[in-house]
Amino acid sequence: MYDIFPDNLQPRIEPIWPWPVVVVVSVLLLVIVLRSYRQRVAHLSRGTRFWLLGLRTVAALLLIWAMFRPSLVLTETDERAGQLVLVHENSRSLDLADGPGGLTRWETILKILADNQDLLDQIKEKVEVVHYEFNSEITQVDKPSSAADGEMTAIGHALEYLTRTLQPDVVTGVFLFSDGAQRALPPFDIDPRGAVRQYRAAHNAPIHTVGVGSSSLTDSTMDQIAENLKVNPTVFEKNQVLVGANIRALGVANRDLTVKLMVEDPSIRDPNKNNMKLAAPAQKLRTTRTQDVLPVEFTWTPQYAGEYKISIEVEPLEGELITTNNVLTTFVTVLKGGLSVAYFDVWRPEMGKLAEVGRSPDIQIDRQIVRYRGEAEPTKIQDEWFEPGRYDVYIIGDVPAKVFGERNLRRLAEAVSQGAGLIMTGGFHSFGAGGYATTPLQDLLPVVMYPTEILNEDELDESLQISNPVQMLPTAEGRGDFVMRMGNLGDDNTGWEQLPKLEGATKLTPKKLGLARVLAETETQQPLLIAQEYNPGRVMAFAGDTTYLWYLAGFAKEHQQFWRQVILWLANKDSQGDDSVWVKLEGRRFRPGQKVPFTFGARDEEGKPLTDVEFQTQVVGPEDKRYPVAPQRSGDLNFGEFAESALPGEYRVEVSAVRNGKPLGYSAKARFVVFEQDLEMYNPAADPSLLQEISSVTQGRFLLPEDFRGFLEELIDKGINRQLTQNKVVSLWDNWILLVCFVGVMSTEWFLRKKQGMV
């Protein structure tokens, strides 16, 4: 049979739908045209019928032609030599000796290339073999380097470069030698998965990956990594601060690790001297596995306000190559006015929920659970609780006076006279029933107590209690008081009825002679909260002991706010204010190159935000280099973003404000650290899964080092063509000619129908 098409030109049909569907639709279209349209033009002359029916049939055939989407494929031969591209990683993680026979990963790659040089020479007879090396950058080389010394592994950046650089019609294949772990910082941290898909869209040549290195670290890799530093960024002076972290130990099974908490000594201002001092006794941790994670926790009590740099450090072990990740550093702001609270009570729900206030960074609550009812060994409260100046506020719950003893109660009264705060809460053995009428607290507590009210530990007197549920409501005087402010319950502070009722209370009678003020009462005007100032000390009597019900009913915020305000009032801190200009960082530790966001603002003497202020912001970096940062504003929020954090070290954000042409207050400052992270060696485990994905996306093969020779032999056996072929597709349907023909046929047919009065 005679072939009408030359060898390099072949027809191709790609129907818009499956073949059976397209054939059926085509037949139906022709049947509809020939049957229905013939009836519409039956009244016309024979010649007119012929032209109209013919034109409509041609239009249908043109549509059918487009549905079959015919084209011609022209095969052209390119005599230029193709390229086989060998790309090998050249970064410091390849210096790890986890290869066969104790070889490093880099030595493994060099050995693969050397052992297969004979096969590569055979391939060179057919195609050009090109070598590239990459770490953070990628360059073409004549031969592999003698050492791997790159600081980063930017696989995505390398793939993006190959996509732009390699000629699609020349490259026959790519081999990528790597451990598969992407370790890169901006601007080289391009996602390898996205980059390989872009490569696939531009190139038909597959990428075959050759993985080196182990995905699990062994005893050959010794490393101690301090991570997950946990500390409140804002604390108060003389309050105990918990500092915790995890120590990840790799390749150091059954070894002792020494961990230290180091805190900045602000008295050492010489930049040439180390100002980090041991803040707590060093701790010894014992590892049990090759890969172990050990938690560590220290306590630190700052004595003075200020900003402190703190670090958790692991002492390096002999033979440990990477030590930059042994130290974890951040900053803590220590404010004045931190409160220490001593809380004495029997164990009950009220004690548990009230102690939640101690989670605030500025309030620390130390609890003493008291046992006295029928206990073989009743609780003995130690004298140290009442050392002068140790606590700012004392809370006494359902604890009789005899538990404290005469001496401690006298010391407590002295503490109040010197400025400490005291509150006693309701209970069956508090106030008069607890025997306080004959103690030094008789003159301090703002309620009437009688010696005749005292009860034994196993006695209860219902006449001294309100047994029915009561609603706590602010009095007219209390409604405007700091303690009773609860704006989220209503702007007029009358929303207290939303809170659950208390389960009874102790009956209290305010002292008539004195300055006692009733701040809260029941619906029947029975006093619940009574306050009195002794200048400088402050005292309260609270009849309730079930405010925990607010917490359980979904009013945790209101519960915590009430007790926080009580403690602040007792400690004379109800009027404390903040600096007029402030700055707040969203973190204190950042990676090199990571953006550092911060917010800032100004407030008046009443703490209200100021909007008519001009701000100047800058960041002072290592070596005192200054970077101006443009302040930005969105609504009432002032913010900035520092992006030049490539250099590890300490940085300081400074914000100053001008109002009405005059400086406002002092400049606000906050420090942060860009930590020195050896990204390439932080977690040097190989990642073969990424290499497998790269090969899969490009229809290549993932190879182990021992598989490389066999794969090259397979390529040679199949034959590597020196000549490259290109297929050029010429569409016979998706072009302007078909469109012009269709429009011309339909326009002519419409003109004839109009001429016959059919339009």
Coordinates of C-alpha atoms in Angstrom, one line a residue, residues 67-636:
M67 CA -14.0 17.2 17.7
F68 CA -11.5 14.6 16.3
R69 CA -8.7 17.2 16.7
P70 CA -6.4 16.0 13.9
S71 CA -2.8 17.1 13.6
L72 CA 0.4 16.2 11.8
V73 CA 3.6 15.2 13.8
L74 CA 6.8 16.3 12.2
T75 CA 9.9 14.5 13.5
E76 CA 13.1 16.4 13.1
T77 CA 16.6 15.2 13.9
D78 CA 19.1 17.4 15.8
E79 CA 22.7 16.5 15.1
R80 CA 24.0 18.3 18.1
A81 CA 25.4 16.1 20.9
G82 CA 23.2 15.6 24.0
Q83 CA 24.2 16.2 27.6
L84 CA 24.3 14.0 30.6
V85 CA 24.4 16.2 33.7
L86 CA 26.0 15.0 37.0
V87 CA 25.1 17.2 40.0
H88 CA 26.7 16.6 43.3
E89 CA 26.2 18.2 46.7
N90 CA 29.2 19.8 48.2
S91 CA 28.3 20.9 51.8
R92 CA 29.8 20.2 55.2
S93 CA 27.2 17.6 56.2
L94 CA 28.9 15.3 53.7
D95 CA 31.9 15.1 56.0
L96 CA 30.0 12.8 58.3
A97 CA 31.5 9.3 58.2
D98 CA 28.4 7.2 58.1
G99 CA 29.1 5.6 54.7
P100 CA 30.2 2.0 53.8
G101 CA 33.6 1.1 55.4
G102 CA 33.6 4.3 57.5
L103 CA 33.8 6.6 54.4
T104 CA 32.3 10.1 54.7
R105 CA 29.4 10.9 52.4
W106 CA 31.7 13.1 50.2
E107 CA 34.2 10.3 50.0
T108 CA 31.4 8.0 49.0
I109 CA 30.4 10.3 46.1
L110 CA 34.0 10.5 44.9
K111 CA 34.3 6.8 45.1
I112 CA 31.1 6.3 43.1
L113 CA 32.4 8.5 40.3
A114 CA 35.9 7.0 40.4
D115 CA 34.7 3.4 40.3
N116 CA 32.5 4.1 37.4
Q117 CA 34.8 6.4 35.4
D118 CA 35.2 3.6 32.7
L119 CA 31.4 3.6 32.0
L120 CA 31.2 7.4 32.1
D121 CA 34.0 7.4 29.5
Q122 CA 31.9 5.2 27.3
I123 CA 28.9 7.5 27.7
K124 CA 31.2 10.5 26.7
E125 CA 31.6 8.9 23.3
K126 CA 27.9 9.4 22.7
V127 CA 26.9 12.5 24.7
E128 CA 28.7 15.3 26.6
V129 CA 29.0 14.7 30.4
V130 CA 28.7 17.9 32.4
H131 CA 29.5 18.2 36.2
Y132 CA 27.8 20.7 38.6
E133 CA 28.5 21.2 42.3
F134 CA 26.1 22.9 44.7
N135 CA 25.7 24.0 48.3
S136 CA 24.1 27.4 48.7
E137 CA 25.1 28.2 45.1
I138 CA 25.5 25.9 42.1
T139 CA 28.4 26.1 39.6
Q140 CA 29.6 24.0 36.7
V141 CA 33.0 22.3 37.4
D142 CA 35.5 20.3 35.3
K143 CA 35.8 17.7 38.1
P144 CA 34.5 17.3 41.7
S145 CA 36.3 19.3 44.4
S146 CA 38.6 17.6 46.8
A147 CA 36.6 18.6 49.9
A148 CA 33.0 19.3 50.9
D149 CA 33.0 22.7 52.6
G150 CA 29.6 24.4 51.7
E151 CA 27.7 26.1 54.5
M152 CA 24.2 25.2 53.3
T153 CA 22.5 22.6 51.2
A154 CA 20.1 24.4 48.9
I155 CA 18.5 21.6 46.9
G156 CA 15.5 23.7 45.8
H157 CA 17.8 26.5 44.6
A158 CA 19.9 24.1 42.6
L159 CA 16.8 22.6 40.9
E160 CA 15.6 26.1 40.1
Y161 CA 18.9 26.9 38.5
L162 CA 18.9 23.7 36.4
T163 CA 15.4 24.5 35.2
R164 CA 16.5 28.0 34.0
T165 CA 19.9 26.9 32.6
L166 CA 19.6 23.5 31.0
Q167 CA 18.4 23.4 27.4
P168 CA 15.3 21.2 27.2
D169 CA 16.2 19.8 23.7
V170 CA 19.7 18.9 24.7
V171 CA 19.7 17.2 28.1
T172 CA 19.2 13.5 28.1
G173 CA 19.3 12.9 31.8
V174 CA 20.4 14.3 35.2
F175 CA 22.0 12.5 38.1
L176 CA 21.7 14.2 41.5
F177 CA 24.1 13.0 44.3
S178 CA 23.1 14.2 47.7
D179 CA 22.1 13.1 51.3
G180 CA 18.7 14.6 50.4
A181 CA 18.4 17.0 53.4
Q182 CA 17.6 20.6 52.6
R183 CA 19.4 22.9 55.0
A184 CA 19.2 26.5 53.7
L185 CA 18.4 30.0 54.8
P186 CA 16.8 32.8 52.8
P187 CA 17.1 33.6 50.0
F188 CA 18.3 30.1 49.1
D189 CA 15.6 28.2 51.0
I190 CA 13.4 27.4 47.9
D191 CA 11.1 24.5 48.4
P192 CA 12.6 21.5 46.6
R193 CA 9.2 20.0 45.9
G194 CA 7.9 23.0 44.2
A195 CA 11.2 23.5 42.3
V196 CA 11.2 19.9 40.9
R197 CA 7.6 20.3 39.6
Q198 CA 8.7 23.5 37.8
Y199 CA 11.6 21.5 36.3
R200 CA 9.2 18.7 35.2
A201 CA 7.0 21.3 33.4
A202 CA 10.0 22.6 31.5
H203 CA 12.1 19.4 30.8
N204 CA 11.4 15.9 29.7
A205 CA 14.8 14.6 30.9
P206 CA 14.4 12.6 34.1
I207 CA 16.4 13.2 37.3
H208 CA 17.9 10.1 38.8
T209 CA 18.9 10.6 42.4
V210 CA 21.8 8.8 44.2
G211 CA 21.4 8.9 48.0
V212 CA 24.3 8.9 50.4
G213 CA 24.4 8.9 54.2
S214 CA 22.2 7.4 56.9
S215 CA 18.8 8.7 57.9
S216 CA 19.4 7.6 61.5
L217 CA 22.2 9.0 63.5
T218 CA 24.5 6.5 65.2
D219 CA 27.3 6.5 67.7
S220 CA 29.6 7.9 65.1
T221 CA 27.7 11.2 65.4
M222 CA 28.1 12.9 68.8
D223 CA 26.0 16.0 69.4
Q224 CA 24.3 17.7 72.4
I225 CA 21.5 20.0 71.4
A226 CA 19.7 22.5 73.8
E227 CA 16.2 23.1 72.5
N228 CA 12.7 24.2 73.5
L229 CA 13.6 26.9 76.0
K230 CA 10.7 27.6 78.2
V231 CA 10.6 30.7 80.4
N232 CA 8.1 33.5 80.8
P233 CA 9.4 36.5 78.9
T234 CA 8.1 39.0 81.6
V235 CA 8.6 38.3 85.3
F236 CA 8.8 40.4 88.4
E237 CA 11.7 41.0 90.8
K238 CA 12.1 38.7 93.8
N239 CA 9.6 36.2 92.3
Q240 CA 10.8 32.6 91.5
V241 CA 11.2 32.0 87.8
L242 CA 11.1 28.5 86.2
V243 CA 13.5 28.0 83.3
G244 CA 13.2 24.7 81.4
A245 CA 14.5 23.2 78.2
N246 CA 15.1 19.8 76.5
I247 CA 18.5 18.4 75.9
R248 CA 18.7 16.2 72.8
A249 CA 21.6 13.8 73.0
L250 CA 22.8 12.1 69.9
G251 CA 25.4 9.4 69.9
V252 CA 26.2 9.7 73.7
A253 CA 24.4 6.8 75.2
N254 CA 25.2 6.1 78.9
R255 CA 27.0 9.3 79.4
D256 CA 26.7 12.1 82.0
L257 CA 25.8 15.5 80.6
T258 CA 26.4 18.7 82.6
V259 CA 23.8 21.5 82.1
K260 CA 24.0 25.0 83.5
L261 CA 21.7 28.0 83.8
M262 CA 23.7 31.2 83.0
V263 CA 22.3 34.7 83.6
E264 CA 23.6 38.0 82.6
D265 CA 25.3 40.1 85.3
P266 CA 24.4 43.7 84.4
S267 CA 27.2 45.1 86.7
I268 CA 29.8 43.8 84.2
R269 CA 29.7 46.4 81.3
D270 CA 33.0 45.6 79.7
P271 CA 32.2 44.1 76.3
N272 CA 35.5 42.2 76.4
K273 CA 34.5 40.3 79.6
N274 CA 32.1 37.5 79.9
N275 CA 29.1 38.8 81.9
M276 CA 27.2 35.5 82.1
K277 CA 27.2 34.0 85.6
L278 CA 26.0 30.7 87.0
A279 CA 22.5 31.4 88.3
A280 CA 21.7 27.9 89.8
P281 CA 23.7 24.8 90.7
A282 CA 24.6 22.8 87.6
Q283 CA 22.6 19.6 86.9
K284 CA 23.9 16.2 85.8
L285 CA 21.7 14.3 83.3
R286 CA 22.3 10.6 82.4
T287 CA 21.6 9.4 78.9
T288 CA 20.4 5.8 78.3
R289 CA 20.0 5.6 74.5
T290 CA 21.9 6.6 71.4
Q291 CA 19.2 9.2 70.7
D292 CA 17.8 10.6 73.9
V293 CA 15.8 13.7 74.9
L294 CA 16.1 14.7 78.5
P295 CA 14.1 17.5 80.2
V296 CA 15.9 19.9 82.5
E297 CA 14.4 22.7 84.8
F298 CA 16.1 25.4 86.9
T299 CA 14.7 28.0 89.3
W300 CA 16.0 31.6 89.3
T301 CA 14.9 34.5 91.5
P302 CA 15.9 37.9 90.0
Q303 CA 16.6 40.5 92.7
Y304 CA 16.4 43.6 90.6
A305 CA 14.3 44.9 87.7
G306 CA 15.9 45.1 84.3
E307 CA 16.4 43.1 81.1
Y308 CA 18.5 39.9 81.5
K309 CA 20.0 37.6 79.0
I310 CA 19.7 34.0 80.1
S311 CA 21.1 30.8 78.6
I312 CA 20.9 27.1 79.2
E313 CA 24.3 25.6 78.3
V314 CA 25.4 22.0 77.9
E315 CA 29.1 21.5 78.6
P316 CA 30.8 20.1 75.4
L317 CA 32.0 16.5 75.4
E318 CA 35.4 15.5 74.2
G319 CA 35.2 14.7 70.5
E320 CA 32.0 16.7 70.0
L321 CA 32.5 18.6 66.7
I322 CA 29.4 20.8 66.8
T323 CA 29.0 23.0 69.9
T324 CA 27.1 26.1 68.6
N325 CA 23.8 24.2 69.4
N326 CA 24.9 23.5 73.0
V327 CA 23.7 26.9 74.1
L328 CA 20.1 28.2 74.1
T329 CA 19.7 31.9 74.8
T330 CA 16.8 34.4 75.2
F331 CA 16.0 37.5 77.1
V332 CA 13.7 38.0 80.1
T333 CA 12.3 41.3 81.3
V334 CA 12.2 41.7 85.1
L335 CA 9.8 44.3 86.3
K336 CA 9.4 46.0 89.6
G337 CA 6.5 45.2 91.8
G338 CA 6.3 41.5 91.6
L339 CA 4.2 40.1 94.4
S340 CA 4.7 37.2 96.7
V341 CA 1.6 35.7 98.4
A342 CA 1.4 33.3 101.2
Y343 CA -1.8 31.2 101.2
F344 CA -2.9 29.1 104.2
D345 CA -6.0 26.9 103.9
V346 CA -7.4 23.4 104.2
W347 CA -7.5 21.6 100.9
R348 CA -10.7 22.5 99.1
P349 CA -11.7 23.6 95.6
E350 CA -11.5 27.3 96.5
M351 CA -7.8 26.9 97.2
G352 CA -7.1 25.2 93.9
K353 CA -8.8 27.8 91.7
L354 CA -7.5 30.8 93.7
A355 CA -4.0 29.5 93.3
E356 CA -4.4 29.8 89.5
V357 CA -3.8 33.6 90.0
G358 CA -0.2 32.6 90.7
R359 CA 0.3 31.6 87.1
S360 CA 0.5 35.4 86.3
P361 CA 4.1 36.4 85.9
D362 CA 3.8 39.2 88.4
I363 CA 2.2 37.2 91.2
Q364 CA 3.7 34.2 92.9
I365 CA 1.5 32.2 95.4
D366 CA 3.1 29.8 97.8
R367 CA 0.5 27.5 99.3
Q368 CA 0.5 25.8 102.7
I369 CA -2.1 23.1 102.9
V370 CA -3.2 22.9 106.6
R371 CA -4.4 19.7 108.3
Y372 CA -5.9 20.0 111.8
R373 CA -9.2 18.2 112.0
G374 CA -8.6 14.8 113.7
E375 CA -5.1 14.5 112.1
A376 CA -2.6 12.3 113.9
E377 CA 0.1 14.9 113.0
P378 CA -1.5 18.3 112.5
T379 CA 0.3 20.8 110.3
K380 CA 2.9 22.9 112.0
I381 CA 3.5 26.2 110.2
Q382 CA 7.2 27.1 110.1
D383 CA 8.4 30.5 111.3
E384 CA 10.1 31.2 108.0
W385 CA 6.7 32.1 106.5
F386 CA 6.7 35.3 108.5
E387 CA 10.2 36.5 108.0
P388 CA 10.2 40.3 107.5
G389 CA 9.7 41.3 103.9
R390 CA 9.3 37.8 102.6
Y391 CA 5.6 38.1 101.5
D392 CA 3.6 41.0 100.3
V393 CA 0.2 39.5 100.9
Y394 CA -1.1 36.8 103.3
I395 CA -4.3 34.9 102.7
I396 CA -5.9 32.9 105.5
G397 CA -8.7 30.5 104.8
D398 CA -10.5 28.0 107.0
V399 CA -7.6 27.7 109.5
P400 CA -8.0 28.3 113.3
A401 CA -5.6 30.6 115.1
K402 CA -4.0 27.9 117.2
V403 CA -2.4 26.4 114.0
F404 CA -0.3 29.5 113.6
G405 CA 0.5 30.1 117.2
E406 CA 0.7 33.3 119.2
R407 CA 4.3 34.1 118.0
N408 CA 3.6 33.8 114.3
L409 CA 0.3 35.8 114.5
R410 CA 2.2 38.6 116.3
R411 CA 4.8 38.5 113.5
L412 CA 2.0 38.6 110.9
A413 CA 0.5 41.7 112.6
E414 CA 3.9 43.4 112.5
A415 CA 4.2 42.6 108.8
V416 CA 0.8 44.3 108.2
S417 CA 1.9 47.3 110.2
Q418 CA 5.0 47.5 107.9
G419 CA 3.0 47.4 104.7
A420 CA 2.0 43.8 104.0
G421 CA -1.6 42.9 103.1
L422 CA -3.9 40.4 104.8
I423 CA -7.2 38.8 103.8
M424 CA -9.2 36.2 105.7
T425 CA -11.9 34.2 103.9
G426 CA -15.0 32.5 105.1
G427 CA -15.0 29.1 106.8
F428 CA -16.3 27.2 109.8
H429 CA -13.1 27.9 111.7
S430 CA -12.0 31.4 110.5
F431 CA -12.7 34.8 112.2
G432 CA -14.3 34.5 115.6
A433 CA -15.0 30.8 115.3
G434 CA -11.3 30.2 114.7
G435 CA -10.3 32.0 117.9
Y436 CA -8.9 35.1 116.3
A437 CA -10.7 37.4 118.8
T438 CA -8.0 36.9 121.3
T439 CA -5.0 37.2 118.9
P440 CA -3.0 40.2 117.6
L441 CA -5.2 40.1 114.5
Q442 CA -8.2 41.2 116.5
D443 CA -7.3 44.8 116.1
L444 CA -6.4 44.4 112.4
L445 CA -9.4 42.5 110.9
P446 CA -12.2 45.0 110.0
V447 CA -15.0 42.8 111.5
V448 CA -16.4 42.3 115.0
M449 CA -15.2 39.0 116.6
Y450 CA -16.0 37.6 120.1
P451 CA -14.0 35.2 122.3
T452 CA -17.3 33.3 122.9
E453 CA -17.5 32.4 119.2
I454 CA -14.5 30.1 119.3
L455 CA -15.2 26.5 118.3
N456 CA -13.3 23.2 118.7
E457 CA -12.0 21.6 115.5
D458 CA -14.9 19.1 115.4
E459 CA -17.6 21.7 116.2
L460 CA -19.8 23.6 113.8
D461 CA -22.0 26.6 114.6
E462 CA -24.6 27.2 111.9
S463 CA -25.6 30.5 113.5
L464 CA -22.3 32.0 112.4
Q465 CA -23.0 31.0 108.8
I466 CA -25.3 32.0 106.0
S467 CA -26.4 28.6 104.8
N468 CA -28.4 29.5 101.7
P469 CA -26.9 30.5 98.3
V470 CA -26.2 34.2 98.0
Q471 CA -25.4 36.5 95.1
M472 CA -22.3 38.6 95.5
L473 CA -23.1 42.2 94.4
P474 CA -21.0 45.4 94.7
T475 CA -22.3 48.1 97.1
A476 CA -22.8 51.7 96.1
E477 CA -19.3 52.4 97.4
G478 CA -17.8 49.3 96.0
R479 CA -19.1 49.9 92.5
G480 CA -16.4 52.5 91.9
D481 CA -13.7 50.7 93.8
F482 CA -10.6 49.2 92.1
V483 CA -11.3 45.7 93.6
M484 CA -14.9 45.5 92.3
R485 CA -14.3 46.7 88.7
M486 CA -15.5 44.1 86.3
G487 CA -16.0 46.0 83.0
N488 CA -16.5 42.8 81.0
L489 CA -19.7 42.2 83.1
G490 CA -21.1 45.5 82.1
D491 CA -19.9 49.0 81.6
D492 CA -21.8 50.2 84.6
N493 CA -20.4 47.4 86.7
T494 CA -23.8 46.0 87.5
G495 CA -23.4 42.7 85.7
W496 CA -22.3 40.8 88.9
E497 CA -25.7 39.0 88.9
Q498 CA -24.4 37.0 85.9
L499 CA -22.0 35.1 88.2
P500 CA -23.1 32.0 89.9
K501 CA -24.2 32.4 93.5
L502 CA -21.9 31.5 96.4
E503 CA -22.8 28.4 98.4
G504 CA -23.4 30.3 101.6
A505 CA -21.0 32.6 103.5
T506 CA -19.8 33.5 107.0
K507 CA -21.7 36.1 108.8
L508 CA -19.6 39.3 109.2
T509 CA -20.3 42.5 111.1
P510 CA -18.1 45.5 110.1
K511 CA -16.5 47.4 112.9
K512 CA -18.3 50.7 113.3
L513 CA -15.4 52.6 114.7
G514 CA -12.7 52.8 112.1
L515 CA -12.3 53.1 108.4
A516 CA -13.9 49.8 107.3
R517 CA -15.6 49.9 103.9
V518 CA -18.2 47.3 102.7
L519 CA -17.4 46.7 99.1
A520 CA -19.7 43.8 98.4
E521 CA -22.9 42.4 99.9
T522 CA -25.7 39.8 99.4
E523 CA -29.1 40.5 97.9
T524 CA -30.3 41.1 101.4
Q525 CA -27.5 43.5 102.1
Q526 CA -25.5 41.2 104.4
P527 CA -21.8 42.2 104.1
L528 CA -19.5 39.9 102.1
L529 CA -16.3 41.9 101.4
I530 CA -15.0 44.5 103.9
A531 CA -11.8 46.4 103.4
Q532 CA -9.7 48.7 105.7
E533 CA -6.5 50.6 105.3
Y534 CA -3.9 51.0 108.1
N535 CA -1.3 53.0 106.2
P536 CA 0.8 51.4 104.9
G537 CA -0.9 48.0 105.5
R538 CA -4.2 46.9 104.1
V539 CA -6.6 44.3 105.3
M540 CA -9.8 42.5 104.0
A541 CA -12.4 40.2 105.4
F542 CA -14.2 38.1 102.8
A543 CA -17.2 36.0 103.9
G544 CA -17.2 33.7 100.9
D545 CA -15.2 30.6 100.2
T546 CA -16.8 29.3 97.0
T547 CA -15.9 31.7 94.2
Y548 CA -14.4 28.7 92.4
L549 CA -18.0 28.1 91.2
W550 CA -17.5 31.2 88.9
Y551 CA -14.5 29.4 87.4
L552 CA -16.4 26.2 86.8
A553 CA -19.3 28.0 85.3
G554 CA -17.3 29.5 82.5
F555 CA -16.4 32.8 84.3
A556 CA -12.7 31.9 84.8
K557 CA -11.6 35.3 83.5
E558 CA -13.8 37.1 86.0
H559 CA -12.7 34.9 88.8
Q560 CA -9.0 35.5 88.1
Q561 CA -9.6 39.2 87.6
F562 CA -11.4 39.6 90.9
W563 CA -8.7 37.8 93.0
R564 CA -5.9 39.5 91.1
Q565 CA -7.4 42.9 91.9
V566 CA -7.9 41.9 95.6
I567 CA -4.2 40.9 95.8
L568 CA -3.0 44.1 94.0
W569 CA -5.1 46.2 96.3
L570 CA -3.8 44.5 99.5
A571 CA -0.2 45.0 98.2
N572 CA -0.8 48.7 97.5
K573 CA -0.3 48.1 93.8
D574 CA -3.7 49.2 92.6
S575 CA -2.4 52.4 91.1
Q576 CA 0.8 51.1 89.5
G577 CA 1.4 52.3 86.0
D578 CA 3.7 51.5 83.1
D579 CA 6.2 53.6 81.1
S580 CA 4.6 56.1 78.7
V581 CA 6.4 54.6 75.7
W582 CA 6.5 50.8 75.2
V583 CA 7.7 48.2 72.7
K584 CA 6.8 44.5 72.6
L585 CA 8.6 41.8 70.6
E586 CA 6.7 38.8 69.3
G587 CA 9.7 36.7 70.3
R588 CA 13.2 36.9 71.7
R589 CA 14.9 34.3 69.6
F590 CA 15.1 34.3 65.8
R591 CA 16.9 32.4 63.1
P592 CA 19.4 34.2 60.9
G593 CA 17.5 35.9 58.1
Q594 CA 14.1 35.6 59.9
K595 CA 11.9 38.7 60.0
V596 CA 11.5 40.2 63.5
P597 CA 8.0 41.8 64.1
F598 CA 7.3 44.1 67.0
T599 CA 4.6 46.4 68.2
F600 CA 4.9 49.6 70.1
G601 CA 2.9 52.6 71.3
A602 CA 2.5 55.3 73.9
R603 CA 0.1 55.9 76.8
D604 CA -1.0 58.7 79.1
E605 CA -0.8 58.8 82.8
E606 CA -4.0 56.9 83.1
G607 CA -2.8 54.2 80.8
K608 CA -4.9 55.2 77.9
P609 CA -3.3 54.9 74.4
L610 CA -2.1 58.0 72.7
T611 CA -2.7 58.5 69.0
D612 CA -1.3 62.0 68.4
V613 CA 2.3 60.8 68.7
E614 CA 5.1 60.5 66.1
F615 CA 7.4 57.5 66.5
Q616 CA 11.0 56.8 65.5
T617 CA 12.1 53.2 65.5
Q618 CA 15.5 51.6 64.9
V619 CA 17.3 48.4 65.6
V620 CA 20.9 48.3 66.9
G621 CA 22.7 45.2 65.8
P622 CA 26.1 43.6 66.6
E623 CA 29.1 45.9 66.5
D624 CA 26.6 48.8 67.2
K625 CA 25.4 48.9 63.6
R626 CA 22.1 50.8 63.4
Y627 CA 19.2 50.0 61.1
P628 CA 16.3 52.4 60.8
V629 CA 12.9 50.7 60.6
A630 CA 9.9 52.5 59.2
P631 CA 7.0 52.6 61.7
Q632 CA 3.7 51.4 60.3
R633 CA 0.2 51.9 61.5
S634 CA -3.0 49.9 61.1
G635 CA -6.0 51.3 63.0
D636 CA -4.8 51.8 66.6

